[in-house]
């Protein structure tokens, strides 16, 4: 096409005239800059190249990063990975070659992006999220995305205007759940519970929530050092409840509440629960029945300001999670129980098994499907917690996702370490950008 033909086809002389008129109306001090920005906006976006590479996540395990080149700039995104992979989540494609990164390489997923996905997406408008996701889903004919790998599909950073995709929602800043003590599979101590989190529900803005959470986190370090010595590894068993003391010392009693991720699947043996599973001397001697566990949770919620418990029972123990949810003591979150899987969520809604979804986007696969899953949960009046994975990257997409979908809650780890903080800092930026329009969920965290 000649330049003249291009100008005619895109009606550029008319667009230029519009830009000049807009500059006059705006009384801009810099008309050339104004007109060039105006013209840039009027050019349709198009994907020109998709380039993937293997990087490492926060645990030093390979994952996928993608550079999406468009005529308007280059955008980068990467995919997290977690421990609690289950058979119902989207498949994370790993090479399996034991000689390379102990079998965890993602060269195949990278190749799928650079060859098949790239070929399908180049030339498309990057703002057409559902068409792009459909193009990728069509490429992978398997139900769980095993052919291309969900790690290959999700990494393509196509669209930030998630609120528009969702439909009519006014964006809201979620309440952060800061992990302040790790146990279970995530830590080398003898605490069975995987995560103890603090929720600054009494803050008025996200920036205040971050300050409250971080101050409490630092007070907690002092409490632990005083009570259990200097080593984090000593924070087992009773040490898990030091956060309450830290909240008090920081001066935030009643403004910060507590949430647990028990991840009970990890210590369920048959129908019983071994809370000492990480302590070699005691393991196997003191089992609790599911009924005992219900009682334990009841006591904990009575003694501490616990407002949410994730995976209180084994992922197949539907009977007891239902029974516990029906007590209405606190929010009951399904993570391993649901694996962000549409069919498991459907069952949990029908059976009143839990009342909140832990959303791990790499267990779903595409942004379009993530939105569908959130709609499904919200229609059932569930809470939604967007979650990081233990293997994280510096990508902060889940922060934008949480605001765009107004999920109400986000769990992205402790207020320390770059890959965790990046999500919280992105929320700060979003709040700043929204200015007067910014709304922090606060006491309405269940949404
Ligand atoms: C969880 C997550 C995140 P993982 O259990 O909620 O903390 O862990 O990424 O190991 O599945
Ligand atoms: Mg969990």
Tab-separated table of C-alpha atoms and ligand atoms in Angstrom:
chain	number	residue	atom	x	y	z
A	1	UNK	CA	0.000	0.000	0.000
A	2	UNK	CA	1.395	3.431	-0.923
A	3	UNK	CA	1.574	6.128	1.726
A	4	UNK	CA	-1.210	8.019	-0.048
A	5	UNK	CA	-3.424	4.926	-0.027
A	6	UNK	CA	-2.684	4.395	3.692
A	7	UNK	CA	-3.549	8.026	4.508
A	8	UNK	CA	-6.815	7.724	2.608
A	9	UNK	CA	-7.734	4.355	4.103
A	10	UNK	CA	-7.241	5.573	7.666
A	11	UNK	CA	-8.699	9.040	6.982
A	12	UNK	CA	-5.595	10.591	8.465
A	13	UNK	CA	-6.077	14.119	7.167
A	14	UNK	CA	-9.436	14.241	8.963
A	15	UNK	CA	-7.923	12.847	12.146
A	16	UNK	CA	-5.137	15.440	11.929
A	17	UNK	CA	-7.696	18.207	11.602
A	18	UNK	CA	-9.574	16.832	14.649
A	19	UNK	CA	-6.314	16.795	16.608
A	20	UNK	CA	-5.560	20.430	15.705
A	21	UNK	CA	-9.073	21.473	16.737
A	22	UNK	CA	-8.768	19.562	20.025
A	23	UNK	CA	-5.435	21.295	20.736
A	24	UNK	CA	-7.060	24.696	20.166
A	25	UNK	CA	-10.009	23.836	22.403
A	26	UNK	CA	-7.675	22.579	25.161
A	27	UNK	CA	-5.607	25.784	24.942
A	28	UNK	CA	-2.544	23.557	25.305
A	29	UNK	CA	0.834	25.210	25.964
A	30	UNK	CA	2.536	22.601	23.754
A	31	UNK	CA	0.419	22.028	20.617
A	32	UNK	CA	2.935	19.776	18.834
A	33	UNK	CA	3.108	17.342	21.764
A	34	UNK	CA	-0.671	17.466	22.185
A	35	UNK	CA	-1.309	16.767	18.487
A	36	UNK	CA	1.216	13.911	18.336
A	37	UNK	CA	-0.308	12.221	21.428
A	38	UNK	CA	-3.769	12.674	19.993
A	39	UNK	CA	-2.714	11.095	16.688
A	40	UNK	CA	-1.006	8.196	18.442
A	41	UNK	CA	-4.253	7.355	20.241
A	42	UNK	CA	-6.172	7.315	16.979
A	43	UNK	CA	-3.943	4.593	15.494
A	44	UNK	CA	-5.348	1.116	16.066
A	45	UNK	CA	-3.178	-1.139	18.261
A	46	UNK	CA	-1.793	-4.260	16.730
A	47	UNK	CA	0.399	-7.083	18.054
A	48	UNK	CA	3.629	-7.205	16.080
A	49	UNK	CA	5.637	-9.846	17.919
A	50	UNK	CA	5.329	-12.225	20.890
A	51	UNK	CA	8.610	-13.259	22.471
A	52	UNK	CA	8.818	-15.653	25.404
A	53	UNK	CA	11.751	-16.686	27.549
A	54	UNK	CA	12.445	-18.917	30.535
A	55	UNK	CA	13.071	-16.974	33.779
A	56	UNK	CA	13.171	-18.082	37.437
A	57	UNK	CA	10.466	-17.560	40.061
A	58	UNK	CA	11.064	-16.502	43.677
A	59	UNK	CA	12.059	-20.081	44.578
A	60	UNK	CA	14.592	-20.345	41.764
A	61	UNK	CA	12.288	-22.608	39.733
A	62	UNK	CA	11.810	-21.916	35.992
A	63	UNK	CA	8.733	-20.064	34.797
A	64	UNK	CA	7.666	-18.141	31.683
A	65	UNK	CA	8.068	-14.445	30.851
A	66	UNK	CA	6.643	-12.854	27.709
A	67	UNK	CA	7.363	-9.592	25.881
A	68	UNK	CA	4.349	-8.527	23.873
A	69	UNK	CA	5.405	-6.115	21.145
A	70	UNK	CA	2.757	-3.828	19.702
A	71	UNK	CA	2.931	-0.815	17.407
A	72	UNK	CA	2.496	1.307	20.556
A	73	UNK	CA	5.090	-0.228	22.828
A	74	UNK	CA	6.385	-3.388	24.468
A	75	UNK	CA	4.598	-4.937	27.478
A	76	UNK	CA	6.027	-7.611	29.755
A	77	UNK	CA	4.356	-10.199	31.997
A	78	UNK	CA	5.273	-13.436	33.763
A	79	UNK	CA	3.544	-16.418	35.351
A	80	UNK	CA	3.661	-17.590	39.001
A	81	UNK	CA	3.694	-21.181	40.177
A	82	UNK	CA	2.699	-22.941	43.382
A	83	UNK	CA	3.109	-26.046	45.486
A	84	UNK	CA	-0.472	-27.062	45.957
A	85	UNK	CA	-1.026	-28.169	42.374
A	86	UNK	CA	-4.056	-30.372	42.072
A	87	UNK	CA	-5.497	-32.601	39.401
A	88	UNK	CA	-8.347	-30.195	38.579
A	89	UNK	CA	-6.311	-27.098	37.815
A	90	UNK	CA	-4.952	-26.052	34.421
A	91	UNK	CA	-1.783	-27.917	33.505
A	92	UNK	CA	1.579	-26.289	34.103
A	93	UNK	CA	3.715	-27.619	31.281
A	94	UNK	CA	7.178	-28.663	32.463
A	95	UNK	CA	9.834	-30.298	30.319
A	96	UNK	CA	10.495	-33.239	32.629
A	97	UNK	CA	14.151	-33.526	31.593
A	98	UNK	CA	15.755	-34.410	34.937
A	99	UNK	CA	19.137	-33.207	33.682
A	100	UNK	CA	17.894	-29.606	33.296
A	101	UNK	CA	16.630	-27.678	36.345
A	102	UNK	CA	15.672	-31.046	37.886
A	103	UNK	CA	12.941	-31.565	35.305
A	104	UNK	CA	11.301	-28.166	35.925
A	105	UNK	CA	12.422	-26.415	32.720
A	106	UNK	CA	9.714	-24.673	30.686
A	107	UNK	CA	11.411	-24.730	27.268
A	108	UNK	CA	8.382	-26.447	25.694
A	109	UNK	CA	5.968	-23.784	26.982
A	110	UNK	CA	8.353	-21.077	25.741
A	111	UNK	CA	8.528	-22.737	22.323
A	112	UNK	CA	4.716	-22.986	22.201
A	113	UNK	CA	4.496	-19.236	22.717
A	114	UNK	CA	7.233	-18.342	20.260
A	115	UNK	CA	5.805	-20.611	17.574
A	116	UNK	CA	2.100	-21.406	17.836
A	117	UNK	CA	0.741	-18.618	20.081
A	118	UNK	CA	2.843	-15.962	18.373
A	119	UNK	CA	1.624	-17.045	14.950
A	120	UNK	CA	-1.994	-16.912	16.089
A	121	UNK	CA	-1.742	-13.517	17.804
A	122	UNK	CA	0.462	-11.394	15.543
A	123	UNK	CA	-1.781	-9.000	13.650
A	124	UNK	CA	-4.558	-9.078	16.297
A	125	UNK	CA	-5.739	-6.043	18.274
A	126	UNK	CA	-4.320	-6.549	21.823
A	127	UNK	CA	-7.386	-4.942	23.391
A	128	UNK	CA	-9.728	-7.682	22.176
A	129	UNK	CA	-9.194	-9.910	25.213
A	130	UNK	CA	-11.894	-12.496	24.628
A	131	UNK	CA	-10.951	-13.018	20.958
A	132	UNK	CA	-7.321	-13.430	21.938
A	133	UNK	CA	-8.107	-15.863	24.746
A	134	UNK	CA	-10.401	-17.803	22.414
A	135	UNK	CA	-7.645	-17.989	19.791
A	136	UNK	CA	-5.343	-19.535	22.427
A	137	UNK	CA	-8.027	-21.879	23.750
A	138	UNK	CA	-8.706	-23.022	20.164
A	139	UNK	CA	-5.018	-23.793	19.731
A	140	UNK	CA	-5.104	-26.039	22.804
A	141	UNK	CA	-7.878	-28.529	22.365
A	142	UNK	CA	-7.384	-30.232	25.725
A	143	UNK	CA	-9.665	-29.382	28.676
A	144	UNK	CA	-6.881	-28.500	31.079
A	145	UNK	CA	-4.595	-26.734	28.598
A	146	UNK	CA	-2.038	-29.534	28.723
A	147	UNK	CA	-0.992	-29.113	25.123
A	148	UNK	CA	0.288	-25.523	25.191
A	149	UNK	CA	0.556	-25.328	28.987
A	150	UNK	CA	-1.408	-22.809	31.086
A	151	UNK	CA	1.943	-21.201	31.894
A	152	UNK	CA	2.304	-20.439	28.180
A	153	UNK	CA	-1.229	-19.080	27.711
A	154	UNK	CA	-1.532	-16.792	30.731
A	155	UNK	CA	1.763	-14.974	30.281
A	156	UNK	CA	0.523	-12.920	27.361
A	157	UNK	CA	-0.142	-9.474	28.885
A	158	UNK	CA	-2.862	-8.213	26.635
A	159	UNK	CA	-5.176	-5.937	28.461
A	160	UNK	CA	-5.244	-3.909	31.636
A	161	UNK	CA	-8.771	-2.620	31.502
A	162	UNK	CA	-10.190	-5.540	33.416
A	163	UNK	CA	-13.080	-3.601	34.842
A	164	UNK	CA	-14.391	-2.961	31.315
A	165	UNK	CA	-14.070	-6.625	30.469
A	166	UNK	CA	-16.004	-7.591	33.574
A	167	UNK	CA	-18.820	-5.233	32.738
A	168	UNK	CA	-20.355	-2.683	35.049
A	169	UNK	CA	-18.239	-2.548	38.181
A	170	UNK	CA	-16.703	0.376	39.924
A	171	UNK	CA	-13.096	-0.540	40.747
A	172	UNK	CA	-12.310	-1.005	44.441
A	173	UNK	CA	-9.053	-1.485	46.321
A	174	UNK	CA	-8.998	-4.896	48.061
A	175	UNK	CA	-8.172	-5.551	51.700
A	176	UNK	CA	-4.689	-7.091	51.796
A	177	UNK	CA	-4.122	-10.300	53.747
A	178	UNK	CA	-0.477	-10.042	54.804
A	179	UNK	CA	1.121	-13.346	55.702
A	180	UNK	CA	2.940	-12.715	58.954
A	181	UNK	CA	3.737	-16.276	59.973
A	182	UNK	CA	4.356	-19.184	57.630
A	183	UNK	CA	4.108	-22.820	58.604
A	184	UNK	CA	2.982	-26.013	56.876
A	185	UNK	CA	4.770	-26.835	53.644
A	186	UNK	CA	5.941	-23.225	53.336
A	187	UNK	CA	8.313	-23.139	56.324
A	188	UNK	CA	10.942	-25.114	58.188
A	189	UNK	CA	9.296	-24.708	61.630
A	190	UNK	CA	6.884	-27.137	63.314
A	191	UNK	CA	3.683	-25.119	62.834
A	192	UNK	CA	1.022	-27.179	61.037
A	193	UNK	CA	-1.033	-24.204	59.826
A	194	UNK	CA	0.392	-22.973	56.524
A	195	UNK	CA	-0.243	-19.247	56.847
A	196	UNK	CA	-1.350	-16.775	59.496
A	197	UNK	CA	-2.435	-13.519	57.935
A	198	UNK	CA	-3.487	-10.086	59.156
A	199	UNK	CA	-6.231	-8.036	57.474
A	200	UNK	CA	-6.287	-4.270	58.116
A	201	UNK	CA	-10.045	-4.028	57.636
A	202	UNK	CA	-10.243	-0.894	59.797
A	203	UNK	CA	-8.089	1.240	57.466
A	204	UNK	CA	-9.711	3.991	55.416
A	205	UNK	CA	-7.399	3.730	52.425
A	206	UNK	CA	-5.073	1.110	50.996
A	207	UNK	CA	-2.012	3.230	51.786
A	208	UNK	CA	-3.052	3.189	55.438
A	209	UNK	CA	-3.697	-0.581	55.316
A	210	UNK	CA	-0.166	-1.138	54.033
A	211	UNK	CA	1.278	0.962	56.834
A	212	UNK	CA	-0.800	-0.794	59.503
A	213	UNK	CA	0.105	-4.253	58.209
A	214	UNK	CA	3.786	-3.451	57.900
A	215	UNK	CA	4.065	-1.851	61.349
A	216	UNK	CA	2.361	-4.865	62.902
A	217	UNK	CA	4.722	-7.161	60.985
A	218	UNK	CA	7.710	-5.362	62.494
A	219	UNK	CA	6.217	-5.443	65.990
A	220	UNK	CA	5.670	-9.155	65.495
A	221	UNK	CA	9.382	-9.677	64.899
A	222	UNK	CA	10.073	-8.099	68.293
A	223	UNK	CA	7.363	-10.183	70.004
A	224	UNK	CA	8.790	-13.381	68.536
A	225	UNK	CA	12.359	-12.507	69.471
A	226	UNK	CA	11.296	-11.798	73.060
A	227	UNK	CA	9.172	-14.911	73.428
A	228	UNK	CA	10.916	-17.510	71.306
A	229	UNK	CA	14.490	-16.308	70.765
A	230	UNK	CA	15.917	-14.891	67.575
A	231	UNK	CA	15.263	-17.761	65.177
A	232	UNK	CA	12.201	-17.753	62.960
A	233	UNK	CA	12.329	-21.530	63.044
A	234	UNK	CA	11.214	-21.469	66.662
A	235	UNK	CA	7.868	-20.034	65.690
A	236	UNK	CA	5.974	-23.274	65.897
A	237	UNK	CA	2.778	-24.282	67.613
A	238	UNK	CA	1.895	-21.570	70.140
A	239	UNK	CA	4.209	-19.100	68.390
A	240	UNK	CA	1.684	-19.011	65.619
A	241	UNK	CA	-0.549	-16.829	67.755
A	242	UNK	CA	1.931	-14.080	68.509
A	243	UNK	CA	0.279	-11.843	65.831
A	244	UNK	CA	-2.489	-10.903	68.243
A	245	UNK	CA	0.085	-9.494	70.635
A	246	UNK	CA	1.765	-7.638	67.752
A	247	UNK	CA	-1.561	-6.080	66.674
A	248	UNK	CA	-2.066	-4.844	70.224
A	249	UNK	CA	1.454	-3.426	70.485
A	250	UNK	CA	1.081	-1.637	67.162
A	251	UNK	CA	-2.108	-0.044	68.509
A	252	UNK	CA	-4.467	-1.578	65.943
A	253	UNK	CA	-6.727	-3.739	68.116
A	254	UNK	CA	-10.160	-3.954	66.398
A	255	UNK	CA	-8.719	-2.472	63.217
A	256	UNK	CA	-6.747	-5.530	62.128
A	257	UNK	CA	-8.283	-8.980	61.980
A	258	UNK	CA	-6.739	-12.400	61.478
A	259	UNK	CA	-7.117	-15.029	58.745
A	260	UNK	CA	-5.705	-18.556	58.546
A	261	UNK	CA	-4.780	-20.809	55.653
A	262	UNK	CA	-4.730	-24.175	57.364
A	263	UNK	CA	-4.028	-26.163	54.156
A	264	UNK	CA	-5.267	-29.169	56.115
A	265	UNK	CA	-4.874	-31.565	53.169
A	266	UNK	CA	-1.164	-31.632	54.006
A	267	UNK	CA	-1.705	-33.257	57.386
A	268	UNK	CA	-4.835	-35.313	56.904
A	269	UNK	CA	-4.126	-38.998	57.371
A	270	UNK	CA	-7.189	-41.014	56.380
A	271	UNK	CA	-9.964	-39.241	58.245
A	272	UNK	CA	-7.793	-37.746	60.991
A	273	UNK	CA	-5.568	-34.717	61.324
A	274	UNK	CA	-1.985	-34.760	62.597
A	275	UNK	CA	-1.180	-31.256	63.856
A	276	UNK	CA	2.276	-32.492	64.886
A	277	UNK	CA	3.116	-33.733	61.405
A	278	UNK	CA	6.216	-31.570	61.203
A	279	UNK	CA	7.689	-32.501	64.531
A	280	UNK	CA	9.571	-35.827	64.227
A	281	UNK	CA	9.240	-36.679	67.958
A	282	UNK	CA	5.483	-36.130	68.180
A	283	UNK	CA	4.197	-36.908	64.705
A	284	UNK	CA	1.560	-39.649	64.528
A	285	UNK	CA	0.773	-39.650	68.262
A	286	UNK	CA	-1.888	-36.995	68.665
A	287	UNK	CA	-4.475	-37.213	65.957
A	288	UNK	CA	-7.529	-34.953	65.933
A	289	UNK	CA	-10.799	-36.091	64.417
A	290	UNK	CA	-12.630	-33.736	62.042
A	291	UNK	CA	-15.069	-32.994	64.883
A	292	UNK	CA	-12.132	-32.056	67.139
A	293	UNK	CA	-10.925	-29.734	64.381
A	294	UNK	CA	-14.321	-27.993	64.265
A	295	UNK	CA	-14.040	-27.468	68.024
A	296	UNK	CA	-10.470	-26.184	67.708
A	297	UNK	CA	-11.546	-23.635	65.096
A	298	UNK	CA	-14.458	-22.589	67.249
A	299	UNK	CA	-12.113	-21.952	70.178
A	300	UNK	CA	-9.566	-20.109	68.054
A	301	UNK	CA	-12.244	-17.837	66.585
A	302	UNK	CA	-13.449	-17.180	70.104
A	303	UNK	CA	-10.016	-16.363	71.521
A	304	UNK	CA	-8.631	-14.369	68.586
A	305	UNK	CA	-10.143	-11.985	66.020
A	306	UNK	CA	-10.099	-14.670	63.314
A	307	UNK	CA	-12.516	-13.818	60.514
A	308	UNK	CA	-11.496	-16.214	57.753
A	309	UNK	CA	-10.214	-19.797	57.524
A	310	UNK	CA	-8.943	-21.327	54.278
A	311	UNK	CA	-8.943	-25.098	53.684
A	312	UNK	CA	-9.883	-26.085	57.260
A	313	UNK	CA	-10.210	-29.749	56.192
A	314	UNK	CA	-8.795	-32.133	53.613
A	315	UNK	CA	-9.647	-31.212	50.022
A	316	UNK	CA	-11.944	-34.231	49.699
A	317	UNK	CA	-13.539	-33.877	53.144
A	318	UNK	CA	-16.704	-32.208	51.801
A	319	UNK	CA	-18.788	-33.383	54.719
A	320	UNK	CA	-16.857	-31.521	57.420
A	321	UNK	CA	-16.180	-28.372	55.469
A	322	UNK	CA	-19.954	-28.170	54.879
A	323	UNK	CA	-20.617	-28.728	58.542
A	324	UNK	CA	-18.080	-26.073	59.534
A	325	UNK	CA	-19.390	-23.526	56.997
A	326	UNK	CA	-22.915	-23.994	58.304
A	327	UNK	CA	-21.780	-22.797	61.768
A	328	UNK	CA	-21.283	-19.333	60.238
A	329	UNK	CA	-18.356	-18.668	62.583
A	330	UNK	CA	-16.186	-17.088	59.904
A	331	UNK	CA	-15.553	-16.868	56.174
A	332	UNK	CA	-14.580	-20.308	54.844
A	333	UNK	CA	-12.258	-20.144	51.840
A	334	UNK	CA	-11.793	-22.964	49.343
A	335	UNK	CA	-8.328	-23.217	47.835
A	336	UNK	CA	-7.146	-26.846	47.558
A	337	UNK	CA	-10.835	-27.761	47.862
A	338	UNK	CA	-11.717	-25.862	44.667
A	339	UNK	CA	-8.452	-25.510	42.720
A	340	UNK	CA	-10.167	-22.571	40.967
A	341	UNK	CA	-11.970	-25.247	38.920
A	342	UNK	CA	-15.418	-24.321	37.542
A	343	UNK	CA	-16.942	-27.743	38.276
A	344	UNK	CA	-15.618	-27.913	41.843
A	345	UNK	CA	-16.848	-24.350	42.477
A	346	UNK	CA	-20.262	-25.306	41.080
A	347	UNK	CA	-20.461	-28.265	43.434
A	348	UNK	CA	-19.355	-26.171	46.433
A	349	UNK	CA	-22.019	-23.561	45.657
A	350	UNK	CA	-24.767	-26.184	45.353
A	351	UNK	CA	-23.717	-27.950	48.552
A	352	UNK	CA	-22.931	-24.779	50.573
A	353	UNK	CA	-19.466	-26.225	51.192
A	354	UNK	CA	-17.680	-22.898	51.588
A	355	UNK	CA	-18.422	-19.234	51.041
A	356	UNK	CA	-15.297	-17.788	49.445
A	357	UNK	CA	-13.045	-18.576	46.508
A	358	UNK	CA	-9.265	-18.450	46.592
A	359	UNK	CA	-8.450	-17.389	43.057
A	360	UNK	CA	-5.136	-18.555	41.628
A	361	UNK	CA	-5.159	-17.333	38.056
A	362	UNK	CA	-2.615	-19.827	36.794
A	363	UNK	CA	-4.977	-22.610	37.876
A	364	UNK	CA	-7.522	-21.195	35.439
A	365	UNK	CA	-5.470	-20.270	32.390
A	366	UNK	CA	-6.882	-17.240	30.560
A	367	UNK	CA	-8.113	-13.841	31.700
A	368	UNK	CA	-11.522	-14.418	30.117
A	369	UNK	CA	-12.025	-17.624	32.087
A	370	UNK	CA	-10.771	-15.946	35.294
A	371	UNK	CA	-13.522	-13.344	34.882
A	372	UNK	CA	-16.112	-16.086	34.391
A	373	UNK	CA	-14.981	-17.854	37.565
A	374	UNK	CA	-15.189	-14.612	39.568
A	375	UNK	CA	-18.699	-13.983	38.211
A	376	UNK	CA	-19.680	-17.501	39.228
A	377	UNK	CA	-18.454	-16.910	42.793
A	378	UNK	CA	-19.985	-13.460	43.104
A	379	UNK	CA	-23.363	-14.615	41.836
A	380	UNK	CA	-23.361	-17.087	44.737
A	381	UNK	CA	-22.589	-14.134	47.072
A	382	UNK	CA	-19.205	-15.594	47.924
A	383	UNK	CA	-16.135	-13.666	48.953
A	384	UNK	CA	-13.231	-13.716	46.486
A	385	UNK	CA	-9.546	-13.658	47.469
A	386	UNK	CA	-7.074	-13.136	44.635
A	387	UNK	CA	-3.935	-15.046	45.521
A	388	UNK	CA	-0.252	-15.098	44.740
A	389	UNK	CA	1.606	-18.421	44.533
A	390	UNK	CA	4.551	-19.499	46.649
A	391	UNK	CA	6.658	-19.386	43.476
A	392	UNK	CA	6.208	-15.761	42.412
A	393	UNK	CA	7.660	-13.340	39.882
A	394	UNK	CA	7.755	-9.545	39.978
A	395	UNK	CA	4.644	-9.394	37.794
A	396	UNK	CA	1.893	-7.406	39.527
A	397	UNK	CA	-1.039	-8.380	37.327
A	398	UNK	CA	-3.075	-9.764	40.244
A	399	UNK	CA	-3.118	-6.284	41.808
A	400	UNK	CA	-4.807	-4.806	38.734
A	401	UNK	CA	-7.071	-7.810	38.490
A	402	UNK	CA	-8.228	-7.422	42.093
A	403	UNK	CA	-9.111	-3.768	41.606
A	404	UNK	CA	-10.698	-4.274	38.185
A	405	UNK	CA	-12.940	-7.062	39.434
A	406	UNK	CA	-13.490	-5.477	42.887
A	407	UNK	CA	-12.830	-8.825	44.507
A	408	UNK	CA	-12.516	-7.389	48.018
A	409	UNK	CA	-9.499	-9.395	49.206
A	410	UNK	CA	-5.954	-10.090	48.006
A	411	UNK	CA	-3.346	-12.326	49.581
A	412	UNK	CA	0.142	-11.671	48.296
A	413	UNK	CA	2.410	-12.660	51.169
A	414	UNK	CA	4.283	-10.674	53.807
A	415	UNK	CA	5.003	-6.969	53.420
A	416	UNK	CA	8.597	-7.817	52.540
A	417	UNK	CA	10.592	-9.213	49.585
A	418	UNK	CA	10.364	-7.719	46.139
A	419	UNK	CA	8.115	-10.197	44.375
A	420	UNK	CA	5.477	-9.939	47.142
A	421	UNK	CA	5.752	-6.173	47.633
A	422	UNK	CA	5.395	-5.516	43.930
A	423	UNK	CA	1.695	-6.446	44.165
A	424	UNK	CA	1.103	-4.176	47.182
A	425	UNK	CA	3.074	-1.326	45.640
A	426	UNK	CA	1.051	-1.597	42.433
A	427	UNK	CA	-2.075	-1.211	44.583
A	428	UNK	CA	-0.571	1.967	46.055
A	429	UNK	CA	0.023	3.284	42.526
A	430	UNK	CA	-3.522	2.423	41.484
A	431	UNK	CA	-4.957	4.141	44.553
A	432	UNK	CA	-2.866	7.222	43.823
A	433	UNK	CA	-3.982	7.234	40.185
A	434	UNK	CA	-7.653	6.886	41.144
A	435	UNK	CA	-7.293	9.833	43.534
A	436	UNK	CA	-10.684	10.924	44.881
A	437	UNK	CA	-12.342	8.056	43.045
A	438	UNK	CA	-10.389	5.438	45.018
A	439	UNK	CA	-12.506	3.270	47.303
A	440	UNK	CA	-10.846	0.869	49.780
A	441	UNK	CA	-13.050	-2.113	50.624
A	442	UNK	CA	-12.151	-1.986	54.354
A	443	UNK	CA	-14.972	-3.359	56.495
A	444	UNK	CA	-16.783	-4.435	53.314
A	445	UNK	CA	-13.982	-6.875	52.481
A	446	UNK	CA	-16.412	-9.727	51.873
A	447	UNK	CA	-17.964	-7.667	49.055
B	1	LIG	C1	-1.869	-21.239	49.121
B	1	LIG	C2	-0.780	-20.770	48.158
B	1	LIG	C3	-0.309	-19.369	48.371
B	1	LIG	P1	0.836	-22.392	46.857
B	1	LIG	O1	-1.880	-22.385	49.580
B	1	LIG	O2	-2.814	-20.505	49.384
B	1	LIG	O3	0.102	-19.034	49.633
B	1	LIG	O4	0.285	-21.635	48.175
B	1	LIG	O5	1.279	-21.354	45.875
B	1	LIG	O6	1.935	-23.204	47.423
B	1	LIG	O7	-0.262	-23.236	46.293
B	2	LIG	MG1	-4.080	-22.158	50.376
